[in-house]
Rosetta silent file (secondary structure, phi, psi, omega in degrees, C-alpha in Angstrom):
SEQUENCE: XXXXXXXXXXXXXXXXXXXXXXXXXXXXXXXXXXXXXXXXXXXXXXXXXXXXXXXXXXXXXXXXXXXXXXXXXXXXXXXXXXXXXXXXXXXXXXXXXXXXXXXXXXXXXXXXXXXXXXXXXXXXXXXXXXXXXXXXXXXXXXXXXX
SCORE:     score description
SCORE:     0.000 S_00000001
   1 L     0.000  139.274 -171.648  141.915  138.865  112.230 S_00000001
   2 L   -83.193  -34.740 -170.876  139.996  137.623  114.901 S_00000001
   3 H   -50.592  -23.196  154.379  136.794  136.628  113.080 S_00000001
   4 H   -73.850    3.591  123.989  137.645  133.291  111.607 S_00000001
   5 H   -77.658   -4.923  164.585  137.889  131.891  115.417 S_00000001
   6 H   -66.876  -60.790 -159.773  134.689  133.326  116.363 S_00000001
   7 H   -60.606  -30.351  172.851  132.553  131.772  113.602 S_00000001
   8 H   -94.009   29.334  168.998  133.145  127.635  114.432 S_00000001
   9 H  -111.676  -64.520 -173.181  132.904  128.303  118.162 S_00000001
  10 H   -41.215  -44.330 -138.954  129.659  130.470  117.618 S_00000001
  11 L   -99.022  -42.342 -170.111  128.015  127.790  115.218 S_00000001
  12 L   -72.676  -82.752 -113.836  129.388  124.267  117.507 S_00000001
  13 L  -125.404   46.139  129.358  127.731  125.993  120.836 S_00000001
  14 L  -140.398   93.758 -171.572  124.477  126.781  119.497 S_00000001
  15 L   -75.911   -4.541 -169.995  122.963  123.687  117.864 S_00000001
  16 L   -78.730   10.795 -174.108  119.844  125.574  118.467 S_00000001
  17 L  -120.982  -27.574  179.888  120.052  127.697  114.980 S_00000001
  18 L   -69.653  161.111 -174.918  119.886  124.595  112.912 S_00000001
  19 L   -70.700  144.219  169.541  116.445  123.413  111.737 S_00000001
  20 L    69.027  -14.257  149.139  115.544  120.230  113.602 S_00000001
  21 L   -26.805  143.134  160.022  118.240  120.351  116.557 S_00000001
  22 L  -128.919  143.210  171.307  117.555  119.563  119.757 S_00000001
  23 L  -120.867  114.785  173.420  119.217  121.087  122.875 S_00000001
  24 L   -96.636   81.066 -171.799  118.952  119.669  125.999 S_00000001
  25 L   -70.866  179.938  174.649  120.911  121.217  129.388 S_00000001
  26 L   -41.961  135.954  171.697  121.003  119.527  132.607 S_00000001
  27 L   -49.334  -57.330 -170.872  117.746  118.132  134.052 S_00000001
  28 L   -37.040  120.917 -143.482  118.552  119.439  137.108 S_00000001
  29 L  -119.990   82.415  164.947  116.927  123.238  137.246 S_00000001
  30 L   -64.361  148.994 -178.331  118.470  125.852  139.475 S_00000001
  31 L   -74.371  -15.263  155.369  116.503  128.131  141.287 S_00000001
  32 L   -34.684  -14.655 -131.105  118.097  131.244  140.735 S_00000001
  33 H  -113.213  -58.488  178.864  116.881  130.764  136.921 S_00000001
  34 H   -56.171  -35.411  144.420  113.299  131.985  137.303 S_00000001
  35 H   -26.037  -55.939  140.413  114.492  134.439  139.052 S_00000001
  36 H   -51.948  -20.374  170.430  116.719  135.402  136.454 S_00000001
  37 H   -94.186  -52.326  177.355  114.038  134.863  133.682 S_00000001
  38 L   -41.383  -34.511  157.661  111.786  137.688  135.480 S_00000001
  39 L   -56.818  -37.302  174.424  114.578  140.071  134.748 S_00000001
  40 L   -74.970   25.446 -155.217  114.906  140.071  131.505 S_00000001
  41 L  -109.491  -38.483  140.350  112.277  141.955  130.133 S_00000001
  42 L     3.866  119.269 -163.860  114.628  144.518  132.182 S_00000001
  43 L   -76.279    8.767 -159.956  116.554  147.519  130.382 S_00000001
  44 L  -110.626  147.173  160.299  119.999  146.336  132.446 S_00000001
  45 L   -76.177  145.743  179.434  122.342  143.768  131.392 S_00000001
  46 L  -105.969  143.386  176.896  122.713  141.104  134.028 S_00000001
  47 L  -144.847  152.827 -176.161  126.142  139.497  134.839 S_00000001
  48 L  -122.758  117.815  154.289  126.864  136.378  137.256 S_00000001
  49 E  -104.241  121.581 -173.490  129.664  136.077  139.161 S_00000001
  50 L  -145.992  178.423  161.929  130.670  133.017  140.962 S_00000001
  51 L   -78.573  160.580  175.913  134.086  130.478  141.354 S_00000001
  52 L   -68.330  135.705 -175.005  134.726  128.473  138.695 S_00000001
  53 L   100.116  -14.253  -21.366  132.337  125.303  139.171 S_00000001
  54 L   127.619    2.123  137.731  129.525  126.878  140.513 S_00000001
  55 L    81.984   75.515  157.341  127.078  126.190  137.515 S_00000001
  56 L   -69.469  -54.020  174.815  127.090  129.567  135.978 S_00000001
  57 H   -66.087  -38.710  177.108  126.816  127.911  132.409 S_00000001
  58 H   -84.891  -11.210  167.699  123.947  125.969  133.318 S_00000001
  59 H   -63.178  -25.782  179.438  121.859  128.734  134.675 S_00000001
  60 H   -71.359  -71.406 -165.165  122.739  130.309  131.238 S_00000001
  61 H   -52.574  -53.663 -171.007  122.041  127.297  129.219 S_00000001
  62 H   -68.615 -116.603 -105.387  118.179  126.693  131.264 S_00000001
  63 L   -78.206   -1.922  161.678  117.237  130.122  130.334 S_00000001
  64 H   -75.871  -50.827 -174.693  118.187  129.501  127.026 S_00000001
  65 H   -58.582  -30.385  162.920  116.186  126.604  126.836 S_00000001
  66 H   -52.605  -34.245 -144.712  113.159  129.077  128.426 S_00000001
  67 H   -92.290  -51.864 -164.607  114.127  131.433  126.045 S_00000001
  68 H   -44.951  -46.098 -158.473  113.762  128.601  123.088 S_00000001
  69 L   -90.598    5.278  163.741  110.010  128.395  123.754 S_00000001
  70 L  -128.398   15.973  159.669  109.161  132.052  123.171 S_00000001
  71 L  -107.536  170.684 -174.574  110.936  133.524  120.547 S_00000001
  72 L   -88.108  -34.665  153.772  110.574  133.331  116.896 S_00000001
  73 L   -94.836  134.320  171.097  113.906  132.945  115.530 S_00000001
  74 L  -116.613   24.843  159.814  116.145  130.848  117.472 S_00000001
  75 L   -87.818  -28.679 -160.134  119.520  132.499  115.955 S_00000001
  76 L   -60.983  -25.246 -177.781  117.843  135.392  117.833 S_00000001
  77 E  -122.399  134.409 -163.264  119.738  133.963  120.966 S_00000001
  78 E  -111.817  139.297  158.184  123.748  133.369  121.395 S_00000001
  79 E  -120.020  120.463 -165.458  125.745  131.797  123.634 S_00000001
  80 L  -130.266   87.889  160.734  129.123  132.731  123.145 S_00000001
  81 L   -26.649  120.529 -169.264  132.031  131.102  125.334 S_00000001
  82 L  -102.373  -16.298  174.761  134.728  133.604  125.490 S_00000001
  83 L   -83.647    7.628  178.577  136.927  131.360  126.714 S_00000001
  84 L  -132.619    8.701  152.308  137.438  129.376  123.524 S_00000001
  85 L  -134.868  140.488  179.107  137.764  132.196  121.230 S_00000001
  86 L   -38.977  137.399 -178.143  141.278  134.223  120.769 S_00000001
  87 L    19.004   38.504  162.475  141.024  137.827  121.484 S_00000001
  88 L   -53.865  127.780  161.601  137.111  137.947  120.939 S_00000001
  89 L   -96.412 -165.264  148.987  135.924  141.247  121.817 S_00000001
  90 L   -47.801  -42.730 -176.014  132.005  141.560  122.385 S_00000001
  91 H   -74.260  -39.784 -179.681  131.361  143.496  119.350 S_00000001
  92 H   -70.597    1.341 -140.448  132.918  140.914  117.159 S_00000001
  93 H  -108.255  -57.195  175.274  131.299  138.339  118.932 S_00000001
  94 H   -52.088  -40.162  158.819  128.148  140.478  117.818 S_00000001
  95 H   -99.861   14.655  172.480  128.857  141.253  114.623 S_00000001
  96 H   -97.886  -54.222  153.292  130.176  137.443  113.084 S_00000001
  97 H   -41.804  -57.125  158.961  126.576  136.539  114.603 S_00000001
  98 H   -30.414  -42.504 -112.593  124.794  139.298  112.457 S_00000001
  99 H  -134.591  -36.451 -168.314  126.586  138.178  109.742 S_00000001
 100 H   -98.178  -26.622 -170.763  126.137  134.212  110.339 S_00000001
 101 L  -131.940   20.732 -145.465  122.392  134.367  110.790 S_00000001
 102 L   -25.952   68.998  171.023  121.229  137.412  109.693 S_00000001
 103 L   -56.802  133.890  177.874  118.786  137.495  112.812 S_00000001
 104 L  -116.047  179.039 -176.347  116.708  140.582  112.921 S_00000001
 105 L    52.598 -150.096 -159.751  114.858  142.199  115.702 S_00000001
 106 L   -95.935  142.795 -162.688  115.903  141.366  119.493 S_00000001
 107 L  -131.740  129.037  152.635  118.810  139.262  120.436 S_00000001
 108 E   -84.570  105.986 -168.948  119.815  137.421  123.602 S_00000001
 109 E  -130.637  130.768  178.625  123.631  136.957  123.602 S_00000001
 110 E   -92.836   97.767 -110.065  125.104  135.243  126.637 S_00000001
 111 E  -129.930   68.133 -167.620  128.236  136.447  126.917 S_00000001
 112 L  -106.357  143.192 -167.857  129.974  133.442  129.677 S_00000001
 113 L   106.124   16.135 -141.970  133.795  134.120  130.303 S_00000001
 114 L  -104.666   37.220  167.850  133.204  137.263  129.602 S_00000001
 115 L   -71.237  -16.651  177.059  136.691  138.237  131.465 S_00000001
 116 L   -72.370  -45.436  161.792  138.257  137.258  128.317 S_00000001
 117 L   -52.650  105.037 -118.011  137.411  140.274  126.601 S_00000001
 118 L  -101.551  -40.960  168.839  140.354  142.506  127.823 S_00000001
 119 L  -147.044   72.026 -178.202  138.040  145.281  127.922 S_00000001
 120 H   -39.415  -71.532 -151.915  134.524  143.819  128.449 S_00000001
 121 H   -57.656  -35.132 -165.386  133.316  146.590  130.851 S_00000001
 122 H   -97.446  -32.468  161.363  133.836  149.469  128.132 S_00000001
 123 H   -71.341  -43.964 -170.588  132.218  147.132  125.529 S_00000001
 124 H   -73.734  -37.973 -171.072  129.182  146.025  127.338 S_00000001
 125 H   -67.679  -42.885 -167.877  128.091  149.628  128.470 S_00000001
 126 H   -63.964  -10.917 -169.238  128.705  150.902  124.888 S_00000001
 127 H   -93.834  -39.226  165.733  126.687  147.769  123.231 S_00000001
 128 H   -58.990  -36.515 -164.082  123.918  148.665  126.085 S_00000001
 129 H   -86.620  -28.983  170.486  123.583  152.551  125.226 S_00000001
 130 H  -125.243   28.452  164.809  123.190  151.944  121.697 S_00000001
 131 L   -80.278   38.997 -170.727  122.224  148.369  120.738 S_00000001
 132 L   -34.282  137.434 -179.675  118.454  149.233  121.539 S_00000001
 133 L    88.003  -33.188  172.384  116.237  146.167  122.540 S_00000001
 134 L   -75.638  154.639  162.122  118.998  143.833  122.600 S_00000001
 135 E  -124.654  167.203 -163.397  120.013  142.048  126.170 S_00000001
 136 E  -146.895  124.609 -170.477  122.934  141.114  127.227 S_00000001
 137 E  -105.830  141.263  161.548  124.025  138.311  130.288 S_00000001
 138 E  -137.638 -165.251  172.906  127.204  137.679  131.225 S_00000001
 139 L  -170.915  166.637 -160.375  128.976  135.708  133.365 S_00000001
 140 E   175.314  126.909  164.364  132.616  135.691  134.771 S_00000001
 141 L  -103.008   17.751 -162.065  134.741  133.506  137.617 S_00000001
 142 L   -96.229  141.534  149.765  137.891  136.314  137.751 S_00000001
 143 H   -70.639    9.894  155.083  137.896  138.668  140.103 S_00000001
 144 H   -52.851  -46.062 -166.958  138.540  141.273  137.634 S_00000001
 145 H   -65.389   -9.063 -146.410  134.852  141.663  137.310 S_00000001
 146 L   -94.733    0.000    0.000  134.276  142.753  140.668 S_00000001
């Protein structure tokens, strides 16, 4: 079962669902990221492709921290490495978060790695056409995505 490596990956790399955390990313701001915040009100999932090194995570992480100051629940938003959990697909990544927070209403889950899911591409469309309201970011340095 995959679901007991999902849940202490999900829970370490969002300190942001406990009460009184603080999360800080890099000072440093890229500019892509406003860019990238202006999209999301956007019915499309967004995915970032770069090389490894290329600060993919921290454009993820500063719009989380954007993210922090307007929503209401802050389990409402995920970050889920894919590269530190075993066969994670998306959905389970999706439904161990349901299950760990019981967040309601709209959820931002940042999906980085998300080459690790063997078959990401067939999960992300099906989690777009009927997960209404949620969005979903990815990110990926393999050329598989392309």
């Amino acid at each position: 079962m995959v679901e007991p490596d999902i849940k202490p990956v999900l829970e370490s790399s969002n300190p942001w669902w406990q009460p009184g955390s603080s999360f800080a990313p890099q000072p440093f701001e890229k500019q892509i990221v406003n860019e990238i915040i202006s999209h999301l009100k956007s019915p499309f999932a967004l995915i970032l492709i770069g090389p490894r090194q290329s600060g993919k995570t921290t454009i993820f992480h500063q719009i989380i921290k954007d993210l922090l100051t307007q929503v209401k629940d802050p389990r409402s938003i995920v970050y889920a490495p894919l590269d530190r959990m075993k066969h994670a697909s998306l959905t389970d990544i999706i439904k161990v978060h349901r299950e760990l927070t019981a967040a309601e209403g709209k959820c931002y889950y940042f999906f980085d790695e998300v080459h690790y899911d063997p078959d990401w591409a067939v999960n992300l469309k099906t989690l777009i056409d009927t997960q209404t309201g949620d969005k979903y970011l990815a990110t990926g340095s393999s050329s598989t995505l392309l």
